[in-house]
Coordinates of C-alpha atoms in Angstrom, one line a residue:
X1 CA -39.8 37.8 -57.3
X2 CA -40.3 34.6 -55.2
X3 CA -39.3 34.8 -51.8
X4 CA -40.3 31.4 -51.1
X5 CA -37.9 29.5 -53.3
X6 CA -34.3 29.6 -51.1
X7 CA -31.7 27.7 -52.0
X8 CA -30.2 25.3 -49.1
X9 CA -30.4 27.8 -46.7
X10 CA -32.4 28.4 -43.1
X11 CA -35.0 30.9 -44.0
X12 CA -36.9 33.1 -41.3
X13 CA -40.4 33.9 -42.7
X14 CA -41.4 37.1 -40.6
X15 CA -44.1 40.5 -40.1
X16 CA -42.4 42.7 -37.7
X17 CA -46.1 43.4 -37.0
X18 CA -45.6 40.1 -35.3
X19 CA -43.7 40.1 -31.1
X20 CA -43.4 36.1 -31.5
X21 CA -41.5 36.1 -35.2
X22 CA -39.6 39.6 -34.3
X23 CA -38.4 38.4 -31.1
X24 CA -36.6 35.8 -33.5
X25 CA -34.9 38.5 -35.0
X26 CA -33.8 40.2 -32.7
X27 CA -32.2 37.0 -30.9
X28 CA -30.3 36.3 -34.2
X29 CA -29.1 39.8 -33.9
X30 CA -27.7 39.0 -30.4
X31 CA -25.4 36.9 -31.9
X32 CA -24.6 38.0 -34.5
X33 CA -25.7 36.0 -37.1
X34 CA -25.9 36.4 -41.0
X35 CA -26.4 32.4 -41.7
X36 CA -29.9 32.5 -41.1
X37 CA -32.0 34.5 -44.1
X38 CA -34.7 36.4 -43.1
X39 CA -37.9 37.4 -45.3
X40 CA -40.0 39.6 -44.4
X41 CA -43.2 38.6 -45.8
X42 CA -47.0 40.9 -45.0
X43 CA -49.9 39.3 -43.4
X44 CA -52.2 42.5 -44.1
X45 CA -50.9 41.3 -47.8
X46 CA -52.0 37.5 -47.0
X47 CA -48.5 36.4 -48.1
X48 CA -48.8 33.4 -45.7
X49 CA -51.9 32.4 -47.3
X50 CA -49.9 31.3 -50.6
X51 CA -49.9 28.2 -51.6
X52 CA -46.3 28.0 -50.5
X53 CA -46.6 29.5 -47.8
X54 CA -49.3 27.0 -47.2
X55 CA -47.4 24.1 -48.1
X56 CA -44.2 24.9 -45.7
X57 CA -46.8 25.8 -42.4
X58 CA -50.7 24.1 -42.7
X59 CA -51.0 27.5 -40.3
X60 CA -50.6 29.5 -42.0
X61 CA -48.5 31.6 -39.3
X62 CA -45.1 33.4 -38.3
X63 CA -42.5 33.1 -37.6
X64 CA -41.6 30.3 -39.6
X65 CA -38.6 28.6 -39.9
X66 CA -37.3 26.1 -43.1
X67 CA -33.9 24.3 -42.9
X68 CA -33.4 22.7 -45.9
X69 CA -30.7 21.1 -45.9
X70 CA -32.5 19.0 -42.7
X71 CA -35.7 19.1 -44.4
X72 CA -37.3 20.8 -41.0
X73 CA -39.9 23.6 -40.9
X74 CA -40.5 25.1 -37.4
X75 CA -43.7 27.5 -36.8
X76 CA -43.9 27.7 -33.0
X77 CA -41.2 30.5 -31.4
X78 CA -40.2 29.0 -28.2
X79 CA -39.3 25.4 -30.4
X80 CA -37.7 28.2 -33.4
X81 CA -35.4 29.8 -30.1
X82 CA -35.1 26.7 -28.7
X83 CA -33.5 24.4 -32.5
X84 CA -31.6 28.0 -33.6
X85 CA -29.9 28.5 -30.4
X86 CA -28.6 24.8 -30.8
X87 CA -28.2 24.7 -34.0
X88 CA -26.0 27.6 -33.6
X89 CA -24.2 27.1 -31.0
X90 CA -26.0 30.4 -29.0
X91 CA -24.2 29.3 -25.2
X92 CA -24.0 32.7 -24.1
X93 CA -25.6 35.5 -22.4
X94 CA -29.7 34.8 -24.1
X95 CA -29.2 32.0 -25.8
X96 CA -29.4 28.2 -23.8
X97 CA -26.6 27.6 -21.2
X98 CA -23.9 24.2 -21.8
X99 CA -24.2 23.6 -18.0
X100 CA -27.2 20.3 -17.9
X101 CA -29.3 21.7 -15.0
X102 CA -29.3 25.5 -16.0
X103 CA -29.8 24.8 -20.1
X104 CA -32.8 22.2 -18.3
X105 CA -34.2 24.6 -16.6
X106 CA -34.3 27.2 -19.7
X107 CA -35.5 24.4 -21.6
X108 CA -38.6 23.6 -18.8
X109 CA -39.0 27.8 -18.7
X110 CA -39.3 27.5 -22.7
X111 CA -42.1 25.1 -22.8
X112 CA -44.1 26.6 -19.5
X113 CA -44.1 29.6 -21.6
X114 CA -48.0 29.6 -22.8
X115 CA -49.2 28.2 -19.6
X116 CA -47.6 31.3 -17.8
X117 CA -46.8 34.1 -19.8
X118 CA -48.7 33.6 -22.4
X119 CA -52.3 33.7 -20.8
X120 CA -51.0 36.8 -18.7
X121 CA -50.1 38.2 -21.9
X122 CA -54.2 37.3 -22.5
X123 CA -55.6 37.9 -19.7
X124 CA -54.5 41.4 -20.5
X125 CA -54.5 41.7 -24.5
X126 CA -57.8 39.2 -25.3
X127 CA -60.5 42.5 -25.0
X128 CA -58.0 44.7 -27.0
X129 CA -57.6 42.1 -29.9
X130 CA -61.3 41.8 -30.2
X131 CA -61.6 45.0 -30.2
X132 CA -58.8 45.8 -32.6
X133 CA -59.5 42.8 -34.9
X134 CA -63.3 43.5 -34.8
X135 CA -63.6 47.1 -35.1
X136 CA -65.6 47.2 -32.1
X137 CA -65.9 49.7 -29.1
X138 CA -62.9 48.1 -26.2
X139 CA -65.0 46.4 -23.7
X140 CA -63.0 48.3 -20.5
X141 CA -65.1 46.0 -17.9
X142 CA -63.6 42.5 -19.9
X143 CA -60.4 44.7 -20.2
X144 CA -60.5 45.4 -16.1
X145 CA -61.0 41.9 -15.2
X146 CA -58.6 40.4 -17.4
X147 CA -56.0 42.7 -15.3
X148 CA -57.1 41.8 -12.3
X149 CA -56.7 37.8 -13.4
X150 CA -53.5 38.6 -14.5
X151 CA -51.9 40.2 -12.1
X152 CA -51.7 36.6 -10.1
X153 CA -49.5 35.9 -12.7
X154 CA -47.3 38.2 -12.3
X155 CA -47.4 38.0 -8.6
X156 CA -45.4 34.6 -9.6
X157 CA -43.2 36.1 -12.4
X158 CA -42.0 38.7 -9.9
X159 CA -42.0 34.9 -7.8
X160 CA -39.3 33.8 -10.0
X161 CA -37.5 36.4 -10.0
X162 CA -36.3 37.5 -7.0
X163 CA -35.8 34.0 -6.5
X164 CA -33.1 33.2 -9.3
X165 CA -31.6 36.5 -9.4
X166 CA -33.1 38.6 -11.9
X167 CA -33.9 36.4 -15.1
X168 CA -36.6 33.3 -14.9
X169 CA -34.8 31.1 -15.1
X170 CA -31.5 31.5 -13.0
X171 CA -28.9 34.5 -12.6
X172 CA -28.3 34.7 -16.3
X173 CA -30.4 35.9 -19.3
X174 CA -31.0 32.9 -21.2
X175 CA -33.7 32.6 -24.5
X176 CA -36.7 31.9 -21.9
X177 CA -36.4 35.7 -21.6
X178 CA -36.4 37.4 -25.0
X179 CA -39.7 35.3 -25.3
X180 CA -41.3 36.1 -21.9
X181 CA -40.5 39.9 -22.4
X182 CA -42.1 40.6 -25.5
X183 CA -45.5 39.7 -24.4
X184 CA -44.7 41.5 -20.7
X185 CA -43.3 44.5 -22.8
X186 CA -47.5 44.6 -24.9
X187 CA -48.8 44.7 -21.8
X188 CA -46.2 47.6 -19.5
X189 CA -47.0 49.3 -23.1
X190 CA -50.8 49.9 -23.0
X191 CA -51.1 52.8 -20.9
X192 CA -49.3 54.6 -23.8
X193 CA -45.3 55.8 -25.3
X194 CA -44.5 53.8 -22.8
X195 CA -46.5 54.4 -19.7
X196 CA -47.6 52.4 -17.0
X197 CA -51.3 53.5 -16.6
X198 CA -52.3 49.9 -16.4
X199 CA -50.3 48.4 -14.7
X200 CA -47.6 49.9 -12.6
X201 CA -44.7 47.4 -12.5
X202 CA -42.6 49.7 -11.0
X203 CA -44.6 50.2 -7.8
X204 CA -46.4 46.2 -8.0
X205 CA -44.3 44.0 -9.3
X206 CA -40.3 45.8 -9.4
X207 CA -38.1 42.7 -10.0
X208 CA -40.6 43.2 -13.5
X209 CA -39.4 45.9 -14.0
X210 CA -36.5 46.1 -13.4
X211 CA -35.8 42.9 -15.5
X212 CA -37.9 44.2 -18.6
X213 CA -35.5 47.7 -18.9
X214 CA -32.6 45.1 -18.1
X215 CA -33.6 43.2 -20.9
X216 CA -33.9 46.1 -23.6
X217 CA -30.8 47.1 -22.1
X218 CA -28.9 44.3 -23.0
X219 CA -30.9 42.4 -26.1
X220 CA -32.8 45.4 -28.6
X221 CA -30.6 47.7 -30.5
X222 CA -32.2 50.5 -31.9
X223 CA -33.7 50.2 -35.0
X224 CA -35.5 46.6 -33.2
X225 CA -37.1 48.9 -30.4
X226 CA -38.4 50.7 -33.3
X227 CA -40.0 48.0 -34.6
X228 CA -41.3 47.3 -31.1
X229 CA -43.3 50.2 -30.2
X230 CA -44.5 51.1 -33.6
X231 CA -47.0 49.0 -33.7
X232 CA -47.9 49.0 -29.7
X233 CA -47.7 53.1 -30.2
X234 CA -50.3 53.0 -32.6
X235 CA -52.7 50.3 -30.2
X236 CA -52.1 53.2 -27.4
X237 CA -53.0 56.0 -29.7
X238 CA -56.5 53.9 -30.4
X239 CA -57.2 53.3 -27.4
X240 CA -55.2 55.4 -25.0
X241 CA -58.2 57.7 -23.4
X242 CA -60.3 54.1 -22.6
X243 CA -57.5 52.7 -21.8
X244 CA -56.2 56.0 -19.3
X245 CA -59.7 56.5 -17.6
X246 CA -59.3 52.5 -17.0
X247 CA -56.4 53.2 -15.0
X248 CA -58.1 56.2 -13.4
X249 CA -61.0 53.8 -12.1
X250 CA -58.2 51.8 -10.5

């Protein structure tokens, strides 16, 4: 069966191992959408390297969204979130506001994600990813330096959340919160089993901690939450010992 053949549909290609792809699926769950076809592919099996996929997305990444009606193909998660929110009319909580000022504040935060939240994520996760994909031991010194750098960015996010009344672009939750959440969850879960061993957000960044819990309770179904914790639980098991030792040194 060729799962790249669809008939006049909007199709999301994703792998649950990908945080950006998973957050698109969570968004569709939140708005109770049944029109977007969700097609799971396997990055481990290199489905993304098949000619049919590369023809759609030369970057061979997930998520990838194909709209047969317009012929449009998107492969950047922030663009996909904005496109789906507008296309599907998602204007409620975790959508795109209708108020012009709130709408553009949300889009601004969404576009600023790569300059802000994503960089904080890579400050911490960079050493982890290098170890994970190379099979080499975790570089604890690089990891520790990354945590220090990330904390400077989290101080800014803490101030933003306080100023805006609890969410990233204003007092109501939007797609900007969803996109940022998955990255900060990754960092908060690195200590193992959902603890905050590397960065104790509850102690150092209480507004972020409150926001993390609020988005989780609002946005994640039981199955979506299980998908999130599965990959990072495995990561915590692999590197939990070294990370806990690092936390004790701080």
